[in-house]
Coordinates of N, CA, C and O in Angstrom, one line a residue:
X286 N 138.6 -21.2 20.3 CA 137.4 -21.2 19.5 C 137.7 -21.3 18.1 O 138.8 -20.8 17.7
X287 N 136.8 -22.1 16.8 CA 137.4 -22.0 15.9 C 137.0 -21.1 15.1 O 135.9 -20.6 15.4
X288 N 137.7 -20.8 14.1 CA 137.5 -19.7 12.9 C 135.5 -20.0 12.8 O 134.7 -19.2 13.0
X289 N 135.4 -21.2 12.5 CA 134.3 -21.2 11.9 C 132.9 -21.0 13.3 O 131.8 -21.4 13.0
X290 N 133.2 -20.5 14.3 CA 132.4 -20.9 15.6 C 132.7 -18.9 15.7 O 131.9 -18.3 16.3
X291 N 133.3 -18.4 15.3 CA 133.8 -17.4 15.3 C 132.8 -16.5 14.5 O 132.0 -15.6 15.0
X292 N 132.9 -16.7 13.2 CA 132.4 -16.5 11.9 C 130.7 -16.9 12.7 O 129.9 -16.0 12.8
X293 N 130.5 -17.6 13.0 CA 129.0 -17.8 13.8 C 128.5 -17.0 14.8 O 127.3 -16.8 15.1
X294 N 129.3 -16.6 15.1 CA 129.2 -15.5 16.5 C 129.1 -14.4 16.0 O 128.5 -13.5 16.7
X295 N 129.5 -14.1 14.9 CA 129.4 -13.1 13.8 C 127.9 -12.7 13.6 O 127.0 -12.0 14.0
X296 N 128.2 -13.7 12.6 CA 126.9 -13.6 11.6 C 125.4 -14.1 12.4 O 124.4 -14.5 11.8
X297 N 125.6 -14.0 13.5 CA 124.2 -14.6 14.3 C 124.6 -14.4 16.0 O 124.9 -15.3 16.9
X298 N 124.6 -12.9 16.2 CA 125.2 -12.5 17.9 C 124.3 -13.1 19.2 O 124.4 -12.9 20.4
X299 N 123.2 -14.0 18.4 CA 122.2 -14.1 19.8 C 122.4 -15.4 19.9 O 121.8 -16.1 20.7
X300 N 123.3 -16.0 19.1 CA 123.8 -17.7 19.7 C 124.3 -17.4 20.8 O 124.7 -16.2 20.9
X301 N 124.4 -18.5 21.8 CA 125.3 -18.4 22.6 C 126.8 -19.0 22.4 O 126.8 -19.9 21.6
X302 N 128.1 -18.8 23.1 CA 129.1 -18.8 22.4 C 129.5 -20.0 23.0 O 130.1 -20.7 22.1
X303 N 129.4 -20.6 24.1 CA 129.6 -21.8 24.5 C 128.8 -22.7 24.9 O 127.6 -22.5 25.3
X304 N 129.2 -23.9 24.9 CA 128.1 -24.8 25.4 C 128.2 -24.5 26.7 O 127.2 -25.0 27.3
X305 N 129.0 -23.8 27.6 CA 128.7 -23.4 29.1 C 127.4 -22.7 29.2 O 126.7 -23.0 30.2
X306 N 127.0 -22.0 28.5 CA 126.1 -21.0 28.3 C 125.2 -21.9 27.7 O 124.8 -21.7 28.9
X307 N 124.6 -22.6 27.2 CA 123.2 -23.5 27.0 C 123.2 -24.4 27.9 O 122.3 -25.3 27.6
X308 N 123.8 -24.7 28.9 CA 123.7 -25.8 30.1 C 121.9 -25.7 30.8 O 121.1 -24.7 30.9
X309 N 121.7 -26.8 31.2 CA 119.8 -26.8 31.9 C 120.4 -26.1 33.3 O 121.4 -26.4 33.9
X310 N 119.4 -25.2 33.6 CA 119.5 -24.6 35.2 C 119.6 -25.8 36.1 O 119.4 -26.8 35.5
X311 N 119.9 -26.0 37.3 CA 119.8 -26.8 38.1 C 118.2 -26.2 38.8 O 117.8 -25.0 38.7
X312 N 117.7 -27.3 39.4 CA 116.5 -26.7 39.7 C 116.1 -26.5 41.6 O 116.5 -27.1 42.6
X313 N 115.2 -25.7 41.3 CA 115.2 -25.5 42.8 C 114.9 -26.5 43.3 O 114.3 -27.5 42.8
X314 N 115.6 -26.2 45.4 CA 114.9 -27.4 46.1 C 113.3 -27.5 45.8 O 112.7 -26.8 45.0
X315 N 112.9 -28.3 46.5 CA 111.6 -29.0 46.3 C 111.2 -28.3 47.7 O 112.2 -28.4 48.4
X316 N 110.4 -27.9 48.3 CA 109.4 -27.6 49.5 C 109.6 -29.0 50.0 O 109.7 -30.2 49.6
X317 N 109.6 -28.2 51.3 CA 110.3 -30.0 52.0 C 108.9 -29.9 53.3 O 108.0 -30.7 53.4
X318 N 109.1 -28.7 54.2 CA 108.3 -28.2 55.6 C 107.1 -28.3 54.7 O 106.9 -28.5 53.5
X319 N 105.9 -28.3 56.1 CA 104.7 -27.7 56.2 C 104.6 -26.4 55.3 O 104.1 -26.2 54.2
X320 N 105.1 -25.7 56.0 CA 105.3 -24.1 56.4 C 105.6 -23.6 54.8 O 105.2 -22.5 54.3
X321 N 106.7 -24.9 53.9 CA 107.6 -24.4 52.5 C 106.0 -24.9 51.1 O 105.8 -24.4 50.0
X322 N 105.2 -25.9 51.8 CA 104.3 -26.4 50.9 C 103.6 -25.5 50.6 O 103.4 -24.9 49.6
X323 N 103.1 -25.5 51.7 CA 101.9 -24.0 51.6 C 102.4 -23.1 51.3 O 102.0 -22.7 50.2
X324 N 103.2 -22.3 52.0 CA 103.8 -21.1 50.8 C 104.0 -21.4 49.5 O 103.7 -20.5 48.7
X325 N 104.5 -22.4 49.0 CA 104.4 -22.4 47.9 C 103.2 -22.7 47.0 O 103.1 -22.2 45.9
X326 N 102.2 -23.4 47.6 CA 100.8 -23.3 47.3 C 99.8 -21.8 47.3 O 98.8 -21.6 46.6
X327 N 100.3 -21.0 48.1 CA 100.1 -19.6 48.0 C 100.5 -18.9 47.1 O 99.7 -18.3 46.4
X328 N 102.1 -19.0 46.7 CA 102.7 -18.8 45.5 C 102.0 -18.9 43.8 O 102.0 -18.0 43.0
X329 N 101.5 -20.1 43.6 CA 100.9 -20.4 42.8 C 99.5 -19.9 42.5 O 99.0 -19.7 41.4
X330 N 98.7 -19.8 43.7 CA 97.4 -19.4 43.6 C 97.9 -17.8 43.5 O 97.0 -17.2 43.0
X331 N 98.8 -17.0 43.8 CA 99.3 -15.4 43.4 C 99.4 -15.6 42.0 O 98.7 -15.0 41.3
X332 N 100.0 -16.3 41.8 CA 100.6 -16.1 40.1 C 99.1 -16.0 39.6 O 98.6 -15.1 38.9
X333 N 98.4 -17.2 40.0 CA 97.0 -17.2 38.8 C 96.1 -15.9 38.7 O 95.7 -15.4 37.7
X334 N 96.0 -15.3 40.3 CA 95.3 -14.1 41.0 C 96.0 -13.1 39.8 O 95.3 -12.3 39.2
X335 N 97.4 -13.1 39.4 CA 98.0 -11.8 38.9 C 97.8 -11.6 37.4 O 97.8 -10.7 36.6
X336 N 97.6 -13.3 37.1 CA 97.2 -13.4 35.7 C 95.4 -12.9 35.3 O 94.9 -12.8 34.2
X337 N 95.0 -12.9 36.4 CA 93.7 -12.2 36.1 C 94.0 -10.9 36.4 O 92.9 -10.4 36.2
X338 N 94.5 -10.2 36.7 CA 94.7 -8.5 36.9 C 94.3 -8.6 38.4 O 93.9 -7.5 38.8
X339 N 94.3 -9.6 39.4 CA 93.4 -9.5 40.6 C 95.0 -9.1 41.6 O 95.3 -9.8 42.6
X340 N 95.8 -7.9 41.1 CA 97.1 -7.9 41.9 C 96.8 -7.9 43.4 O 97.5 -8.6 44.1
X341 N 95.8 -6.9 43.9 CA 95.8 -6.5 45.2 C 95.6 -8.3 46.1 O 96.3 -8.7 47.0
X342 N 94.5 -9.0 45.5 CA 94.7 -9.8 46.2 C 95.8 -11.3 45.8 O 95.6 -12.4 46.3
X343 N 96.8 -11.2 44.9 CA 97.6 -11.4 44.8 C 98.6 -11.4 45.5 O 99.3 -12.3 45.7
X344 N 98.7 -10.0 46.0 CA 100.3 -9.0 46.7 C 99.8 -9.7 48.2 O 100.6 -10.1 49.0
X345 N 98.5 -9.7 48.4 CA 98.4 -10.2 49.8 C 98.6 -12.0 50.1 O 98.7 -12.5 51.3
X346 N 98.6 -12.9 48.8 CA 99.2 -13.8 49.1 C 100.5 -14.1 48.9 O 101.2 -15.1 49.3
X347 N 100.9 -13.3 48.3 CA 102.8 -13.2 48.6 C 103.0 -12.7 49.9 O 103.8 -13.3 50.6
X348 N 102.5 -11.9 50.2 CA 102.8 -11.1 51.9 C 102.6 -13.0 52.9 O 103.2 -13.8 53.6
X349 N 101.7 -12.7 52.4 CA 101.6 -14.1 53.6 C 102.6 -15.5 53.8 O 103.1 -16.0 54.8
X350 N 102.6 -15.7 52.4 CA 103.4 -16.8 52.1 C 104.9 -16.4 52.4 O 105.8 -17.2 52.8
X351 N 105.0 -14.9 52.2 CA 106.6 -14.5 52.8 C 106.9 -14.6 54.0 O 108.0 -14.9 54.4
X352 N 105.6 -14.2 55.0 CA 105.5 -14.8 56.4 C 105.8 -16.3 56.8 O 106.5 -16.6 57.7
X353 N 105.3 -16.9 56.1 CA 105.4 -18.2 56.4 C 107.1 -18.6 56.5 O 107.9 -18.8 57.4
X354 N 107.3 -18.5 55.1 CA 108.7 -19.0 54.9 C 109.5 -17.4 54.4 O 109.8 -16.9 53.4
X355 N 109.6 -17.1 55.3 CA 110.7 -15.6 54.9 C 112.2 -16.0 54.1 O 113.0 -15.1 53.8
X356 N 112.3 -17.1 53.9 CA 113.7 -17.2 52.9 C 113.5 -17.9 51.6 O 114.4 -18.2 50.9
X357 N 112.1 -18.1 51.3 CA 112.4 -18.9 50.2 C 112.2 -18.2 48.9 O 111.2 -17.6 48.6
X358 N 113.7 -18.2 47.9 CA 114.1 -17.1 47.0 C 112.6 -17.2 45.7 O 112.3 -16.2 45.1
X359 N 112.0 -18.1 45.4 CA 110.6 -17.8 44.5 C 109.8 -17.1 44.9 O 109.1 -16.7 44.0
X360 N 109.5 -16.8 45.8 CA 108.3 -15.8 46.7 C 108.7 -14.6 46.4 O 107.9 -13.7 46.0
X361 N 110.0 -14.4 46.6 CA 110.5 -12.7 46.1 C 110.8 -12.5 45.0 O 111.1 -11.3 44.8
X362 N 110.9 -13.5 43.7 CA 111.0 -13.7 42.6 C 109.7 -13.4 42.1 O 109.7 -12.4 41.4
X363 N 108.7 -13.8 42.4 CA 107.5 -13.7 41.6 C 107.3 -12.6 42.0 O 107.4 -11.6 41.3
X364 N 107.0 -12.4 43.4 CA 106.7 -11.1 43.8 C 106.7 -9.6 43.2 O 105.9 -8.6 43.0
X365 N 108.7 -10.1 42.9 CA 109.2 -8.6 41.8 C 108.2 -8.3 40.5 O 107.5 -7.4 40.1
X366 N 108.4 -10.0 40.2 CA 107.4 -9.8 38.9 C 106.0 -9.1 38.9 O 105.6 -8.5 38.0
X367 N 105.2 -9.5 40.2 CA 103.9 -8.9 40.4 C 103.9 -6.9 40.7 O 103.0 -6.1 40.6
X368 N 105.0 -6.9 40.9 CA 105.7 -5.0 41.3 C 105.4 -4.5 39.9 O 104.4 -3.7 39.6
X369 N 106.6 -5.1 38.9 CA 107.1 -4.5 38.0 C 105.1 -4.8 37.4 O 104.9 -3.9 36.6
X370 N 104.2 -5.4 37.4 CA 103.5 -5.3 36.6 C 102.6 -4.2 37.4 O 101.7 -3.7 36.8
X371 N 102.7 -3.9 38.5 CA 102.2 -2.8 39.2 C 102.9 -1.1 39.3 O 102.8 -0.1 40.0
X372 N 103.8 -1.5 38.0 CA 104.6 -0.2 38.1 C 105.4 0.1 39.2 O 105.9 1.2 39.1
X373 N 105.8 -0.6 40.1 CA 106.7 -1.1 40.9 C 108.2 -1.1 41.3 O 109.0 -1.5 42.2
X374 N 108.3 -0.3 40.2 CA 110.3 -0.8 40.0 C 111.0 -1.3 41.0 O 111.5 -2.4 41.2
X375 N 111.0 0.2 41.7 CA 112.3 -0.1 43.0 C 111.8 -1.0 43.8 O 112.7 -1.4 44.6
X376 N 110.7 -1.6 43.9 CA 110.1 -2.3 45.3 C 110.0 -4.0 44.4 O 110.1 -5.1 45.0
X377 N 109.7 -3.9 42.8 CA 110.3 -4.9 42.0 C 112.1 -5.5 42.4 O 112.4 -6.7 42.4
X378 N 112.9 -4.6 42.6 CA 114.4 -4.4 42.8 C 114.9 -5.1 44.0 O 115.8 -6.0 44.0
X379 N 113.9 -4.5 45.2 CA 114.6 -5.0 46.6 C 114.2 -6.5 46.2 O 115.0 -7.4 46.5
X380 N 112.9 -6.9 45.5 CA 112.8 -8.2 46.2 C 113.5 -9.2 44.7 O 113.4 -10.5 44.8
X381 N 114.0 -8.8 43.9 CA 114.9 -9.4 43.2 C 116.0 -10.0 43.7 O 116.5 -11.2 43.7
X382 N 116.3 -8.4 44.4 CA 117.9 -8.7 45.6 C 117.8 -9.8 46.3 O 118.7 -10.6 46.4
X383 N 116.6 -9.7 46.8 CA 116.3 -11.0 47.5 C 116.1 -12.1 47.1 O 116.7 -12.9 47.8
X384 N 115.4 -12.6 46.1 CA 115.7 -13.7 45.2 C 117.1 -14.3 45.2 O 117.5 -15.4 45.5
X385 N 117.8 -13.3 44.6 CA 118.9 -13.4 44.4 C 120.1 -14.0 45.7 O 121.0 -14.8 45.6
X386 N 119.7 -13.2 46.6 CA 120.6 -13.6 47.5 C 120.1 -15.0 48.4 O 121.1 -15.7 48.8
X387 N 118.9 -15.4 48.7 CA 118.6 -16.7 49.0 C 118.1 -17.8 48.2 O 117.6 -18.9 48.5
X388 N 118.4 -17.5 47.1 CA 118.6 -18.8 46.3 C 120.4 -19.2 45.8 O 120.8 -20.0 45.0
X389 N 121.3 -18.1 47.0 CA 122.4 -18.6 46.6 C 123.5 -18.3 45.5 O 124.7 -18.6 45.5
X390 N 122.4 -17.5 44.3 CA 122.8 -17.7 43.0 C 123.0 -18.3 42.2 O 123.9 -18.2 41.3
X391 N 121.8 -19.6 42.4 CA 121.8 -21.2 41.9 C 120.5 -20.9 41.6 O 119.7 -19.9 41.9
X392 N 120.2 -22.2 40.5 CA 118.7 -22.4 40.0 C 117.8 -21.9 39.3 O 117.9 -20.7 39.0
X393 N 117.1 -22.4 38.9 CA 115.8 -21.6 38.7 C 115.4 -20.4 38.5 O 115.4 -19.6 37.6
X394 N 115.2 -20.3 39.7 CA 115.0 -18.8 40.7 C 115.8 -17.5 40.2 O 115.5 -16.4 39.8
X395 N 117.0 -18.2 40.5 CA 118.6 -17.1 40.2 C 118.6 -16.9 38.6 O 118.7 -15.7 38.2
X396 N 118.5 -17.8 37.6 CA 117.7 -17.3 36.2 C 117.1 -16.4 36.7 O 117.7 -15.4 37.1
X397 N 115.7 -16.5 36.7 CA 114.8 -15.7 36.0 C 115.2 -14.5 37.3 O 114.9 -13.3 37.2
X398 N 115.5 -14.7 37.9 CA 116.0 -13.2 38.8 C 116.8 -12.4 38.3 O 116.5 -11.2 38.0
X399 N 118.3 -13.1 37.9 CA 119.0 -12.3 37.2 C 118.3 -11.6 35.9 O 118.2 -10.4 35.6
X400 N 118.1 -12.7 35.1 CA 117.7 -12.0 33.8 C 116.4 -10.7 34.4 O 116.6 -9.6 34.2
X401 N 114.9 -11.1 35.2 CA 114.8 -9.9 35.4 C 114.9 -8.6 35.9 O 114.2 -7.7 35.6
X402 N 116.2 -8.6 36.8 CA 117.1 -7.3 36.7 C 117.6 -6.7 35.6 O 117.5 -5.5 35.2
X403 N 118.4 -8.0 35.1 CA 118.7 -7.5 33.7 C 117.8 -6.6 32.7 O 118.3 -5.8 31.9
X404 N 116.6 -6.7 32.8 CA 115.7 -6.5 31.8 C 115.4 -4.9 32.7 O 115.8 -3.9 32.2
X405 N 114.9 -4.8 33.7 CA 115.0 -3.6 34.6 C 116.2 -2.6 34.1 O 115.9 -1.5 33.5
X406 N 117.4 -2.9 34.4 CA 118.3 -2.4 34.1 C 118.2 -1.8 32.6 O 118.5 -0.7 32.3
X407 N 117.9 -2.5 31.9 CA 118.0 -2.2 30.2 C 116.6 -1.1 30.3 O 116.9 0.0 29.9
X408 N 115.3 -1.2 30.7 CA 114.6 0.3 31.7 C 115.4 1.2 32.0 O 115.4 1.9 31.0
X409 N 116.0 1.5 32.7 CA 116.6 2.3 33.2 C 118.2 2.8 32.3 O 119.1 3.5 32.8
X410 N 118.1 2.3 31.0 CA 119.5 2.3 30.1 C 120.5 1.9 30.5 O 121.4 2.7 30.1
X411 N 120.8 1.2 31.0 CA 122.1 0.9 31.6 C 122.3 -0.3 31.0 O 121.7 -1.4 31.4
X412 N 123.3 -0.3 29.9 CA 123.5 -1.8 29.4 C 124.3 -2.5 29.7 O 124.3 -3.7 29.4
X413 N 125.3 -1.8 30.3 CA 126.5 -2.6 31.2 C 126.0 -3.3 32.6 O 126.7 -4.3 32.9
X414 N 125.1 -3.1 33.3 CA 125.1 -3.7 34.1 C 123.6 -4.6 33.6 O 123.3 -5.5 34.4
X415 N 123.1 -4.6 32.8 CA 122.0 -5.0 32.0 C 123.1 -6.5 31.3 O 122.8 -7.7 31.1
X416 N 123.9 -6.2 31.2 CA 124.5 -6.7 30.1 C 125.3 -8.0 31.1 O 125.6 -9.0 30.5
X417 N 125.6 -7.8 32.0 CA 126.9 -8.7 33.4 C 125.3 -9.4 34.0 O 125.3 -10.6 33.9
X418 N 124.2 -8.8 34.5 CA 123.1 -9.5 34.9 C 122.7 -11.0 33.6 O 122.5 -12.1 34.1
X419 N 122.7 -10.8 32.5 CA 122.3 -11.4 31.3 C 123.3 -12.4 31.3 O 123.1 -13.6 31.1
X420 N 124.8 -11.9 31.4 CA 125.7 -13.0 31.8 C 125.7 -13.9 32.7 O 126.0 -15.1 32.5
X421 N 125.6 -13.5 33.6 CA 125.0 -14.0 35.2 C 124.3 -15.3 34.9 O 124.8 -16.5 35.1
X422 N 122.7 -15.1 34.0 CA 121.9 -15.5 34.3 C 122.0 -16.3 32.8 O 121.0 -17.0 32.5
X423 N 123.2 -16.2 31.8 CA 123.3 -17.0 31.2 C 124.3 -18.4 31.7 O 124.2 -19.7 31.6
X424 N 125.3 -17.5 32.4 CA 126.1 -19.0 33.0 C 125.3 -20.0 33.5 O 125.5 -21.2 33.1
X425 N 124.1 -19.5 34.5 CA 123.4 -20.6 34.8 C 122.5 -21.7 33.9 O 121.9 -22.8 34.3
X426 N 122.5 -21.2 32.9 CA 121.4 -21.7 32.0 C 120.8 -21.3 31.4 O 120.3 -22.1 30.6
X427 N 120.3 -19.9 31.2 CA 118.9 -19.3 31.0 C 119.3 -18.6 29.2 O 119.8 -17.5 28.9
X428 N 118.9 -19.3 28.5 CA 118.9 -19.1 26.8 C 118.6 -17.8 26.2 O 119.2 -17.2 25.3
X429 N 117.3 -17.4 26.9 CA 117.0 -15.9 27.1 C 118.0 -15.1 27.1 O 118.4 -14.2 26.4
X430 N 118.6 -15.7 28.4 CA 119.8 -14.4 28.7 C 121.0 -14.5 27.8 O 121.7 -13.6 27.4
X431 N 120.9 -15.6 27.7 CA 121.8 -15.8 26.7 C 122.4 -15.0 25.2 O 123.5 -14.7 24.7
X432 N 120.7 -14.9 24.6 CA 120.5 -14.3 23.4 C 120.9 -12.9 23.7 O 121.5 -12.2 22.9
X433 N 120.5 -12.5 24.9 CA 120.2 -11.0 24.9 C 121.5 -10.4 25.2 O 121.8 -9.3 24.7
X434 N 122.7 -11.4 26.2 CA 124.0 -10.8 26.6 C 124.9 -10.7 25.5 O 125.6 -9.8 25.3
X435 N 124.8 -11.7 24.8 CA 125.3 -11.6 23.4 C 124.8 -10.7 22.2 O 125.2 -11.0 21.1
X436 N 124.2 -10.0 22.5 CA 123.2 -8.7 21.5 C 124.2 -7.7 22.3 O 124.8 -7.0 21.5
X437 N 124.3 -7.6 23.3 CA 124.6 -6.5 24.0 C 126.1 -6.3 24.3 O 126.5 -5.2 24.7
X438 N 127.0 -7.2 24.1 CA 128.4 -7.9 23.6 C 128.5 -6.5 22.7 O 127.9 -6.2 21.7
X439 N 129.8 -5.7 23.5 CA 130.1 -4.5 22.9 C 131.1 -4.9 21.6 O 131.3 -4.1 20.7
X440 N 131.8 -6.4 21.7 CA 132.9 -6.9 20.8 C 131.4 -7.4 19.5 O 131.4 -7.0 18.4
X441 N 130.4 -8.2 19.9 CA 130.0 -8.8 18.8 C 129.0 -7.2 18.2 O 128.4 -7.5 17.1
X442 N 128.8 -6.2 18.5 CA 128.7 -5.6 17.9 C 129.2 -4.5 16.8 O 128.9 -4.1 15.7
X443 N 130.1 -4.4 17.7 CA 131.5 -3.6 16.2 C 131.5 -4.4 15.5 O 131.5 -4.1 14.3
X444 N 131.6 -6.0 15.9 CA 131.9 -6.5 14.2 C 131.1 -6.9 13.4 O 131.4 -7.5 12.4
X445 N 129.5 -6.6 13.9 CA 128.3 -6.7 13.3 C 128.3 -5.3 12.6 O 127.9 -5.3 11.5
X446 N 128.5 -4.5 13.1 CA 128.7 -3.1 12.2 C 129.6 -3.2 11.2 O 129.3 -3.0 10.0
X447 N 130.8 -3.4 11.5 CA 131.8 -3.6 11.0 C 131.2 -4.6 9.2 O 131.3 -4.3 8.0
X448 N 130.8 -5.3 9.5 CA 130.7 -6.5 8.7 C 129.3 -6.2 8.3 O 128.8 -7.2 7.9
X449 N 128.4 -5.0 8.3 CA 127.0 -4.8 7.7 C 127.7 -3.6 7.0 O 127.0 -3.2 6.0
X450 N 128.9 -2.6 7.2 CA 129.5 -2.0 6.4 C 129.9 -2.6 5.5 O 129.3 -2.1 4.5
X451 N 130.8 -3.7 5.2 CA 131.2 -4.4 4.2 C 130.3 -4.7 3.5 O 130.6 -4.5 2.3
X452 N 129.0 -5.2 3.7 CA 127.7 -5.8 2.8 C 127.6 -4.8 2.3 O 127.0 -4.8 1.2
X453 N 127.9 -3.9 2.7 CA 126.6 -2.7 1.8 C 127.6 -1.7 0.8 O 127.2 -1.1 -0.1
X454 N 129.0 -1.7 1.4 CA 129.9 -1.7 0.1 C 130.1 -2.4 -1.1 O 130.3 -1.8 -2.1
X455 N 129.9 -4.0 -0.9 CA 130.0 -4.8 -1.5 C 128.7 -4.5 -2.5 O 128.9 -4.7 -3.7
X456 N 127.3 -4.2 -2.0 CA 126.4 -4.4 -2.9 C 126.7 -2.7 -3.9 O 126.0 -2.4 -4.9

């Protein structure tokens, strides 16, 4: 890395440090079955249900659509998200897990999964593993996480301290 990419990582910890880390997610498969359409048509009509506060009959179109297609990693993705907005945590958590593990740890999906554990975790103080989640879900693409694993970068912080000591000597 050079001095001056260095000096950037510095003076601005929420860049990301490589171009590996600004890469586009690959994106999920596409609903292929009957069975994957409609669930994911269900999917979408939840999201809107949750965006009106209408959770209860939201959670019952994720339940369904998880029937339909019990492996497809967006359903337990959103899902978490619909938990954590119901105060939810741990039952936000299992179905992250799940996200997580049937999407492979690819895509889309695997973004915003990781990163929101990640963000869970930083709930719960834990910035180390807050912090490996954010990495996770920056390798894959996700700029978000990006900014945030690099805030949390125990090296770019000493020398953001380090070097806001100097400023303030200097003035």
């Amino acid at each position: 890395m050079s001095d001056d990419r260095v000096l950037e990582h510095i003076l601005n910890p929420s860049a990301p440090l490589s171009s590996e880390q600004s890469k586009v997610p690959i994106r999920d498969p596409e609903p292929k079955t009957d069975q994957e359409k409609n669930a994911d048509k269900m999917r979408l009509e939840a999201i809107k249900l949750a965006e009106q506060n209408k959770f209860q009959e939201a959670m019952n179109l994720f339940n369904g659509a998880i029937l339909l297609t019990p492996r497809m990693a967006s359903l337990y993705n959103d899902r978490a998200q619909l938990f954590r907005l119901m105060g939810e945590n741990g039952k936000a958590m299992e179905d992250i897990s799940k996200a997580i593990e049937y999407s492979n740890s690819q895509g889309k999906t695997a973004v915003q999964a990781y990163t929101q554990r990640a963000m869970l975790h930083m709930l719960n103080r834990d910035e180390e593993k807050a912090r490996h989640d954010f990495e996770r879900a920056s390798y894959l693409g996700g700029r978000f996480a990006a900014c945030q694993a690099a805030k949390l970068n125990p090296y770019a912080k000493l020398c953001n301290q380090m070097l806001s000591k100097a400023m303030e000597q200097l003035e």
